[in-house]
Coordinates of C-alpha atoms and ligand atoms in Angstrom, one line a residue:
X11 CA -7.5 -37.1 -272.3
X12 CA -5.8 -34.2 -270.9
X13 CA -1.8 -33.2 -271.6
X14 CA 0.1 -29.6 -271.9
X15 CA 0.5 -27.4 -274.6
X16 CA 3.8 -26.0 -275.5
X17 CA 4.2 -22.7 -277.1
X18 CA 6.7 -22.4 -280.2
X19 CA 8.0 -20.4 -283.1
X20 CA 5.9 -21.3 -285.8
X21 CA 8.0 -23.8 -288.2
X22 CA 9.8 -25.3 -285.2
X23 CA 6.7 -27.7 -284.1
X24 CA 8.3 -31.0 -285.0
X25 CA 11.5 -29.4 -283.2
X26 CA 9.4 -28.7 -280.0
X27 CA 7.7 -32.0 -280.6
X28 CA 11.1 -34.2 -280.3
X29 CA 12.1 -32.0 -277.4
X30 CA 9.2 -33.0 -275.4
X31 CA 8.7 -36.5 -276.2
X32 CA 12.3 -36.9 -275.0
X33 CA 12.0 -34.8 -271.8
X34 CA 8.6 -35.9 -270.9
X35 CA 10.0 -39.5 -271.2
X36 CA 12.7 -39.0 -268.8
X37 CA 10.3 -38.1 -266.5
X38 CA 8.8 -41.5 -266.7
X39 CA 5.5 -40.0 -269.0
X40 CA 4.4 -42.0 -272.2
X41 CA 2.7 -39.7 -274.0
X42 CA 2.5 -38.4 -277.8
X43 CA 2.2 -35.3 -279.6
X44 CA 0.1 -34.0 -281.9
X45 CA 1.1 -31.0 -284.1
X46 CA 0.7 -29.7 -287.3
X47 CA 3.4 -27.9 -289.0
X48 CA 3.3 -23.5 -288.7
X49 CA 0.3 -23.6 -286.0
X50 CA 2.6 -22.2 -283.5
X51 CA 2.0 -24.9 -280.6
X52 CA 2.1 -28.8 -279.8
X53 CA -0.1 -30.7 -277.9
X54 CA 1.7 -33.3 -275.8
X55 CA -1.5 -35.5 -274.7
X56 CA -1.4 -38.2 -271.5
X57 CA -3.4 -38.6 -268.5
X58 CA -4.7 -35.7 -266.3
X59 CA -2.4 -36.6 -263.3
X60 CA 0.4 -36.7 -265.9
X61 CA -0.1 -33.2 -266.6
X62 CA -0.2 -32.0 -263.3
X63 CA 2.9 -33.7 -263.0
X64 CA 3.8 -32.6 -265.6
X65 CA 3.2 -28.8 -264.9
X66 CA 5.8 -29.0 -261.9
X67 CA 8.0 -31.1 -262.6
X68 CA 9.2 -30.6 -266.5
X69 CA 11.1 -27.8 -266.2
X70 CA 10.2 -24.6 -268.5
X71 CA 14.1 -23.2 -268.1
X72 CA 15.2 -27.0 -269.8
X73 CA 13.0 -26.7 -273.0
X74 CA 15.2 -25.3 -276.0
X75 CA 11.7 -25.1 -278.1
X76 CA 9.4 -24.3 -276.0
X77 CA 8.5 -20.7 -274.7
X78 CA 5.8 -21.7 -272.2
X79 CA 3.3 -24.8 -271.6
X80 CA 0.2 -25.0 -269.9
X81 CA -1.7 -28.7 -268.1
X82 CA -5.1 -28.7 -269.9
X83 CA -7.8 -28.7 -267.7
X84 CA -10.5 -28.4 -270.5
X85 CA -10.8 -27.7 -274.1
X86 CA -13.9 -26.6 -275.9
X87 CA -14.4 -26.6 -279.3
X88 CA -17.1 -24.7 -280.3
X89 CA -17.4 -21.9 -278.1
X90 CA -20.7 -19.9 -278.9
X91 CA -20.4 -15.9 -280.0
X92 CA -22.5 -15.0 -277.0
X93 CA -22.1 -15.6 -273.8
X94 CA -18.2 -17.2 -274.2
X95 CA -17.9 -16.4 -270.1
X96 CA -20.6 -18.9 -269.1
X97 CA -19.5 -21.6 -271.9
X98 CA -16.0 -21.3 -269.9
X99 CA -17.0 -21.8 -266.5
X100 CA -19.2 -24.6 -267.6
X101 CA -16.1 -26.3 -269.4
X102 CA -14.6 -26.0 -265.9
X103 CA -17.2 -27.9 -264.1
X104 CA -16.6 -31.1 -265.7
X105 CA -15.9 -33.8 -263.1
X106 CA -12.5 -35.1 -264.6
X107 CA -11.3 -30.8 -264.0
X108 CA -12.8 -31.1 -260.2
X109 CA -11.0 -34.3 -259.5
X110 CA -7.8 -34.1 -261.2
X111 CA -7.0 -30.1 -260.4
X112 CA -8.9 -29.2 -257.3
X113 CA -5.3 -28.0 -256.3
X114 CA -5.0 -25.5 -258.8
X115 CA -8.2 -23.4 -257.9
X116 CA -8.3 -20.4 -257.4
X117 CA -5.3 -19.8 -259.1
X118 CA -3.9 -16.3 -259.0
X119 CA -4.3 -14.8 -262.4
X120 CA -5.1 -14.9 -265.9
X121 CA -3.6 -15.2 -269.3
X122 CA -6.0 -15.1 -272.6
X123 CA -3.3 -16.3 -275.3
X124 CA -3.2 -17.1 -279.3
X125 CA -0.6 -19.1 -280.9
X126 CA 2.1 -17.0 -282.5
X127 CA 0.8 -17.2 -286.0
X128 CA -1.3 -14.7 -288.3
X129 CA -4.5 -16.3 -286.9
X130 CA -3.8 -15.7 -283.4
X131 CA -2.8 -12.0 -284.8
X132 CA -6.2 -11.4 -286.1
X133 CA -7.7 -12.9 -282.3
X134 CA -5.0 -11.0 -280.0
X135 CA -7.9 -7.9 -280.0
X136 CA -10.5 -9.9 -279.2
X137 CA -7.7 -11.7 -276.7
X138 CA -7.0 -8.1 -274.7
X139 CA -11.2 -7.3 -274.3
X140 CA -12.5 -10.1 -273.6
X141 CA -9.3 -10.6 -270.5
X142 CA -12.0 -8.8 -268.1
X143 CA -14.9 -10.5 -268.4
X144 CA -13.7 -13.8 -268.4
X145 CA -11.5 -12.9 -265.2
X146 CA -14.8 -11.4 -263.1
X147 CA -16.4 -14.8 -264.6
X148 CA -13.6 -16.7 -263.5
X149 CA -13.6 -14.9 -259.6
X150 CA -17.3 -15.5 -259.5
X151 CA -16.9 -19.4 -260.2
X152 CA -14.3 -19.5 -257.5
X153 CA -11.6 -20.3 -260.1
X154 CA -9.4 -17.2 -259.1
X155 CA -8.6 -15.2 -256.0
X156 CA -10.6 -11.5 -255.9
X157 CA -6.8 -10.0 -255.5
X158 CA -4.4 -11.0 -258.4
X159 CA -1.8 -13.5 -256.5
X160 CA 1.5 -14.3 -257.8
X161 CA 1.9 -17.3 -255.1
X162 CA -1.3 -19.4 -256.7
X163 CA -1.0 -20.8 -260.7
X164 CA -2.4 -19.2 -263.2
X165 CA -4.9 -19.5 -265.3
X166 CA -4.2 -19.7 -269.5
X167 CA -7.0 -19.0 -272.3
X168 CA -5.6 -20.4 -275.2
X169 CA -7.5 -19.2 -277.7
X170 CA -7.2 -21.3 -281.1
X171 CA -9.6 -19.9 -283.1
X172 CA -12.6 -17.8 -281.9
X173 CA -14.7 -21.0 -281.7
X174 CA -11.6 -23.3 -279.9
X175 CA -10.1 -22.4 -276.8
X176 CA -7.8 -24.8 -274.3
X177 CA -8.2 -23.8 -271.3
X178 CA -5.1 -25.0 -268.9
X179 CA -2.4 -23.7 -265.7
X180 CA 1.2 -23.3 -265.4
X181 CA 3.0 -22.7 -261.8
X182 CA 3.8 -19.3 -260.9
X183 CA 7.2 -21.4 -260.6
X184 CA 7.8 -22.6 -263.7
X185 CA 6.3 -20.3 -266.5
X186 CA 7.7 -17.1 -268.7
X187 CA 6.8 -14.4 -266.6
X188 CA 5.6 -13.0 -270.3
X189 CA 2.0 -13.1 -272.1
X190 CA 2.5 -15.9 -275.0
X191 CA 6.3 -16.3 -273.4
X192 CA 7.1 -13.7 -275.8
X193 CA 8.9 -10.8 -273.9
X194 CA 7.9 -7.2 -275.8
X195 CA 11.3 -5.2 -276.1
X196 CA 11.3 -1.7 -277.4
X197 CA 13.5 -1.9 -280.4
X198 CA 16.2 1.4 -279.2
X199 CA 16.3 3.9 -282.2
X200 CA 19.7 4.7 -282.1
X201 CA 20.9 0.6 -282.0
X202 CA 22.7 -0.4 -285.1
X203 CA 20.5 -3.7 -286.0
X204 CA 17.5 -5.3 -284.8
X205 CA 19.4 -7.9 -283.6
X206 CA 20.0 -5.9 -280.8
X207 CA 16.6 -7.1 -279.3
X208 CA 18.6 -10.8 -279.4
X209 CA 20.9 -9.6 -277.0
X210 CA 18.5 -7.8 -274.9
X211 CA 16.0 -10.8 -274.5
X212 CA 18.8 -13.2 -273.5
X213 CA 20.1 -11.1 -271.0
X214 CA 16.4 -10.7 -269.4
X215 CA 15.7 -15.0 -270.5
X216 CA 19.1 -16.3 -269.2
X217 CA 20.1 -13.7 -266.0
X218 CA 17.3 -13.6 -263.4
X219 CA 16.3 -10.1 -262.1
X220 CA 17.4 -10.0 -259.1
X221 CA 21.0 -11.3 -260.1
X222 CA 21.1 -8.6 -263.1
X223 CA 22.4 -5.7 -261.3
X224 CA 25.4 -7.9 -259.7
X225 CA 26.0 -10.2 -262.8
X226 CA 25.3 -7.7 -265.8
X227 CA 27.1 -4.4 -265.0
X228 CA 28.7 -0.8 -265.3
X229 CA 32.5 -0.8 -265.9
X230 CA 32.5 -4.8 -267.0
X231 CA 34.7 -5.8 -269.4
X232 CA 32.9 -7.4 -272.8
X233 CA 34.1 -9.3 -276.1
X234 CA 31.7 -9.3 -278.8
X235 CA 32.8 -11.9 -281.6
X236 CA 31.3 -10.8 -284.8
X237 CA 30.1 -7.5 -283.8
X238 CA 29.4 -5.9 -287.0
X239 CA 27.6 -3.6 -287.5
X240 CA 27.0 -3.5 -283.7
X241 CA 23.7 -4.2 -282.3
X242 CA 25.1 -6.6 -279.4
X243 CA 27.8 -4.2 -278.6
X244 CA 24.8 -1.6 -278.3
X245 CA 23.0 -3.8 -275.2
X246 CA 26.5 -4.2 -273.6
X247 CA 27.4 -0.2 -274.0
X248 CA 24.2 0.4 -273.0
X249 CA 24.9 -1.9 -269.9
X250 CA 28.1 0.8 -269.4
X251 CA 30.5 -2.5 -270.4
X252 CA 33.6 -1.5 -271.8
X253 CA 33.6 -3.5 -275.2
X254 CA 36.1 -5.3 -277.3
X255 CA 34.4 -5.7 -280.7
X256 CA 35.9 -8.2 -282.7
X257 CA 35.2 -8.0 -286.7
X258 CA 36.2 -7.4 -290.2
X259 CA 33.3 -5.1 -290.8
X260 CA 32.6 -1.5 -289.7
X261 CA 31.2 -0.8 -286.3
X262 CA 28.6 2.3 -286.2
X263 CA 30.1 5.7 -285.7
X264 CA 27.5 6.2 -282.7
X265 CA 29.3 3.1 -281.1
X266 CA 32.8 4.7 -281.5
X267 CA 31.6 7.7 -280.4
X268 CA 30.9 6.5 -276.9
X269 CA 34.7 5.6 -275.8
X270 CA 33.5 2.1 -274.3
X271 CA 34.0 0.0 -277.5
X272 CA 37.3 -1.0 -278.9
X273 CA 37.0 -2.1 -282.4
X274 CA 39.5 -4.9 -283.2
X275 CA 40.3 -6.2 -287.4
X276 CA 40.7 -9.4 -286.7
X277 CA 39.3 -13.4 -287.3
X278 CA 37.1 -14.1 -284.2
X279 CA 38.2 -17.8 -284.3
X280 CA 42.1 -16.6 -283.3
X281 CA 41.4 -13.4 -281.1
X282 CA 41.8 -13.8 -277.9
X283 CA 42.2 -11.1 -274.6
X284 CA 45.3 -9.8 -273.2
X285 CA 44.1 -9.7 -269.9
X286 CA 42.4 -12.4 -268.0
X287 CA 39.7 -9.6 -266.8
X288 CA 36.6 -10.2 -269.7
X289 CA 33.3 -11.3 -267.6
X290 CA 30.8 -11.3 -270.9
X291 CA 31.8 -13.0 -274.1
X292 CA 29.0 -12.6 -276.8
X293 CA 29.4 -14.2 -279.9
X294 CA 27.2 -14.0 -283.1
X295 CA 29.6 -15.2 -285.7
X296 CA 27.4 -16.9 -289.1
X297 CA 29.4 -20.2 -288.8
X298 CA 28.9 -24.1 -288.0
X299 CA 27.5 -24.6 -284.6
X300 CA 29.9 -27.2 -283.7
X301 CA 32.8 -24.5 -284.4
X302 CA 31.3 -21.8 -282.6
X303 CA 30.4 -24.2 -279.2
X304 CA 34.3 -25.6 -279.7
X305 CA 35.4 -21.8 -279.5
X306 CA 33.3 -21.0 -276.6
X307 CA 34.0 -24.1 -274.7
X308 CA 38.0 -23.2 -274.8
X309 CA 37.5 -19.9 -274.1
X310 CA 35.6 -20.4 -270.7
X311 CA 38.4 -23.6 -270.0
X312 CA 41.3 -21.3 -270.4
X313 CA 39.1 -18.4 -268.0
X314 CA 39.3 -16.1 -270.6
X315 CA 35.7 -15.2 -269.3
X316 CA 33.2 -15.6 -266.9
X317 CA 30.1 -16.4 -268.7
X318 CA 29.4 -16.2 -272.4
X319 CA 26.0 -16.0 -274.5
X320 CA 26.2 -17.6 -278.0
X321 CA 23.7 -18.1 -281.2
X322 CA 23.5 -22.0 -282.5
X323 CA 22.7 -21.0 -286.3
X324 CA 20.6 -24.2 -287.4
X325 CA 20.1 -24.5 -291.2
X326 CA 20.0 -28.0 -290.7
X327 CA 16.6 -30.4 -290.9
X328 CA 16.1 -32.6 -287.3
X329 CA 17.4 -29.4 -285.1
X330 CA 16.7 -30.4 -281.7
X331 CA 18.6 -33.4 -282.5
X332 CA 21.2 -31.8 -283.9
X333 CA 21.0 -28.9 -280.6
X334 CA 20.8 -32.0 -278.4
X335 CA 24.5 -33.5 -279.8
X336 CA 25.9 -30.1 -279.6
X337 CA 24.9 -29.5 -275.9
X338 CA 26.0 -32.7 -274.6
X339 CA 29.7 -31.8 -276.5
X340 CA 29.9 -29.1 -274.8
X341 CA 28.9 -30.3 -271.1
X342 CA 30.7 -33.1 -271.8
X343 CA 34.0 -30.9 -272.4
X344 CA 33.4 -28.7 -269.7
X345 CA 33.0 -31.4 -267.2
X346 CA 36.0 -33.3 -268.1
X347 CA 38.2 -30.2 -268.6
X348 CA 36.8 -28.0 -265.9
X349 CA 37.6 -27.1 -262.3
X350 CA 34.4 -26.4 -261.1
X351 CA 30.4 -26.5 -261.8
X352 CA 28.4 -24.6 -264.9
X353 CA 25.2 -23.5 -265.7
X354 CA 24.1 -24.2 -269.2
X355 CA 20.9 -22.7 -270.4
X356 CA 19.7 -22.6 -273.9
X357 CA 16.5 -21.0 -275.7
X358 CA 14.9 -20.8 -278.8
X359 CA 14.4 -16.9 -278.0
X360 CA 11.6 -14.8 -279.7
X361 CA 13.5 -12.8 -281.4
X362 CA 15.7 -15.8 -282.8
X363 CA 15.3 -17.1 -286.3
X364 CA 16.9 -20.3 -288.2
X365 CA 18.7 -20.3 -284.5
X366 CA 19.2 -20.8 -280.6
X367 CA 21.0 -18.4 -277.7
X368 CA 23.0 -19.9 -275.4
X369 CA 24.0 -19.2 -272.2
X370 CA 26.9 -20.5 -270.5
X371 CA 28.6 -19.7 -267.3
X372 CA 31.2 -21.4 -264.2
X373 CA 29.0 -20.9 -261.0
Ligands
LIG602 C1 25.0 -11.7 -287.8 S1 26.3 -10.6 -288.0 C2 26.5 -10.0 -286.4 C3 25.4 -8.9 -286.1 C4 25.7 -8.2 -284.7 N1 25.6 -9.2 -283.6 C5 24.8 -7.1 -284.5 O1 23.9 -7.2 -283.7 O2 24.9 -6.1 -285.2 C6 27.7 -11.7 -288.1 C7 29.0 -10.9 -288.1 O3 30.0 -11.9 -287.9 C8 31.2 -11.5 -288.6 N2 32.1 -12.6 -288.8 C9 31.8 -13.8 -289.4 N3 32.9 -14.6 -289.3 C10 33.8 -13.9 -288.6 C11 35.1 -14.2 -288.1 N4 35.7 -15.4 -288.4 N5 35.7 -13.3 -287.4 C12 35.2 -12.1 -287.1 N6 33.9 -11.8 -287.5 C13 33.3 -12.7 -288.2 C14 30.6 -10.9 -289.9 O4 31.5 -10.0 -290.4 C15 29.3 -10.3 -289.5 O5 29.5 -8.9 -289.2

């Protein structure tokens, strides 16, 4: 039995799980998932030419819970202390591996991973040495190109424990171009809050590289809803936006100090710009979901902005179905209401909690 393995926030598995038993089933798979609650990952398992399928065609961008998944080509369960390289490139021989995946060989580079847990902590040493070997094993077993490639899959070491790894592929196509999917942000000394790395991650999850420069810009006009004490308004500053920052609470001197941020005393349910001229609304306002994606719906109906990023705060118990009724509200709205198309994205990002980012925007 082979299947993927999709990455998570530890606590969220049953989240995940939902997610992609529902996706997965749309794409005409009828698998099931195994998980155990705080292990940081859930295995989805089905046939080997399900996964592959699997691998291209369930889209990483689509999945709320998921930070990255990898097709299994083999797992091994007891890996011996010495000698881990040849017990790999044995695993990798089996004939179901050679039949099923001859496509994905050589693929064009390697990952050695741990869940996102305390356990995987205590491996991600091990994780970094032993990246080497097992790639020169890996290139000597024909499984990877002598030149890392970014056009060929690569190659995942999911390490479990230090006896349990899954060994599996995700397309250069659709993965997180990130170790673990997690992105590594240098938290800025001077920013207000840590929530600042929120910000910073969605702009880098939800606005592709090569669109950033064009899309996320110098002399923009931003709203931050909720901006207190400021960490949000510190990513858009930083971006050289000229900020509106909406809240009851005080905004950090160092903020003020920079002439680009407006602070404005007022409810961020009622404010609204004078000018039709605001590209990025950002909102993290501590309120219901459903009143926060009502607010941001009308705001991008009436075009008083371009594109907006959001947090879903999700005290709640069944979350994805929860996030999956609030998502189709607000594509239903925008569809019925709108003039034109949208792109909605939305992430359980590392650096969210008890919540999800999203990102909405009229193409
Ligand atoms: C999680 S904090 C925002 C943190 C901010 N994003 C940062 O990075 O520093 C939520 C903020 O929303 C503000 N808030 C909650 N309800 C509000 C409302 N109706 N109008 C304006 N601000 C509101 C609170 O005062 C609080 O400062």
């Amino acid at each position: 039995m082979s299947g993927i393995i999709a990455y998570c926030r530890p606590g969220f598995e049953s989240d995940c799980a939902a997610e992609l038993q529902e996706k997965t089933g749309l794409l005409g798979s009828y698998g099931y998932c195994q998980t155990q609650a705080q292990q940081g990952y859930v295995i989805y398992r089905c046939a080997a030419e399900e996964a592959e399928h699997l691998a291209k065609k369930l889209v990483l961008n689509e999945l709320i819970f998921t930070r990255q998944f990898i097709a299994i080509l083999a797992e091994v369960k007891d890996l011996p202390s010495q000698d881990r390289v040849s017990a790999l490139q044995l695993a990798l021989l089996d004939d179901t591996v050679q039949e099923n995946f001859a496509g994905v060989k050589p693929a064009g580079s390697l990952r050695v991973e741990t869940p996102d847990t305390n356990v995987g902590k205590e491996l991600s040493k091990f994780c970094r040495k032993f990246t080497v070997p097992l790639r020169q094993g890996l290139r000597q077993a024909g499984w990877m190109t002598a030149k890392e490639s970014d056009r060929r899959p690569t190659l995942h070491a999911f390490f479990i424990s230090n006896s349990e790894v899954v060994l599996g592929f995700s397309y250069s196509f659709n993965q997180s171009p990130w170790l673990m999917g997690i992105p590594r942000l240098r938290m800025p000394g001077d920013a207000p809050s840590r929530s600042t790395l929120k910000l910073d991650e969605a702009f880098q999850v939800f606005v592709p590289a090569h669109e950033r420069e064009e899309r996320v810009s110098s002399g923009m006009n931003a709203v931050d809803l909720g901006a207190a004490p400021g960490g949000w308004t510190y990513q858009l500053v930083r971006r050289g936006m000229m900020v509106q920052a909406v809240d009851n609470g005080p905004m950090a001197e160092t903020l003020m100090d920079t002439g680009q941020v407006k602070h404005i005393q007022e409810d961020g349910f009622k404010f609204r710009p004078k000018k039709k001229n605001v590209t990025w609304l950002v909102c993290d306002m501590v309120e219901k979901p459903a009143r926060v994606g009502e607010l941001m719906t009308d705001w991008l109906l009436e075009g008083d902005c371009k594109e907006a990023i959001f947090n879903l705060k999700l005290p709640m118990k069944r979350r994805y179905a929860a996030v999956a009724e609030y998502l189709q509200h607000i594509k239903d709205t925008l569809q019925e209401h709108g003039r034109g198309k949208f792109e909605l994205q939305a992430k359980q990002l590392y650096h969210d909690r008890e919540e999800i980012t999203v990102h909405i925007r009229w193409l």
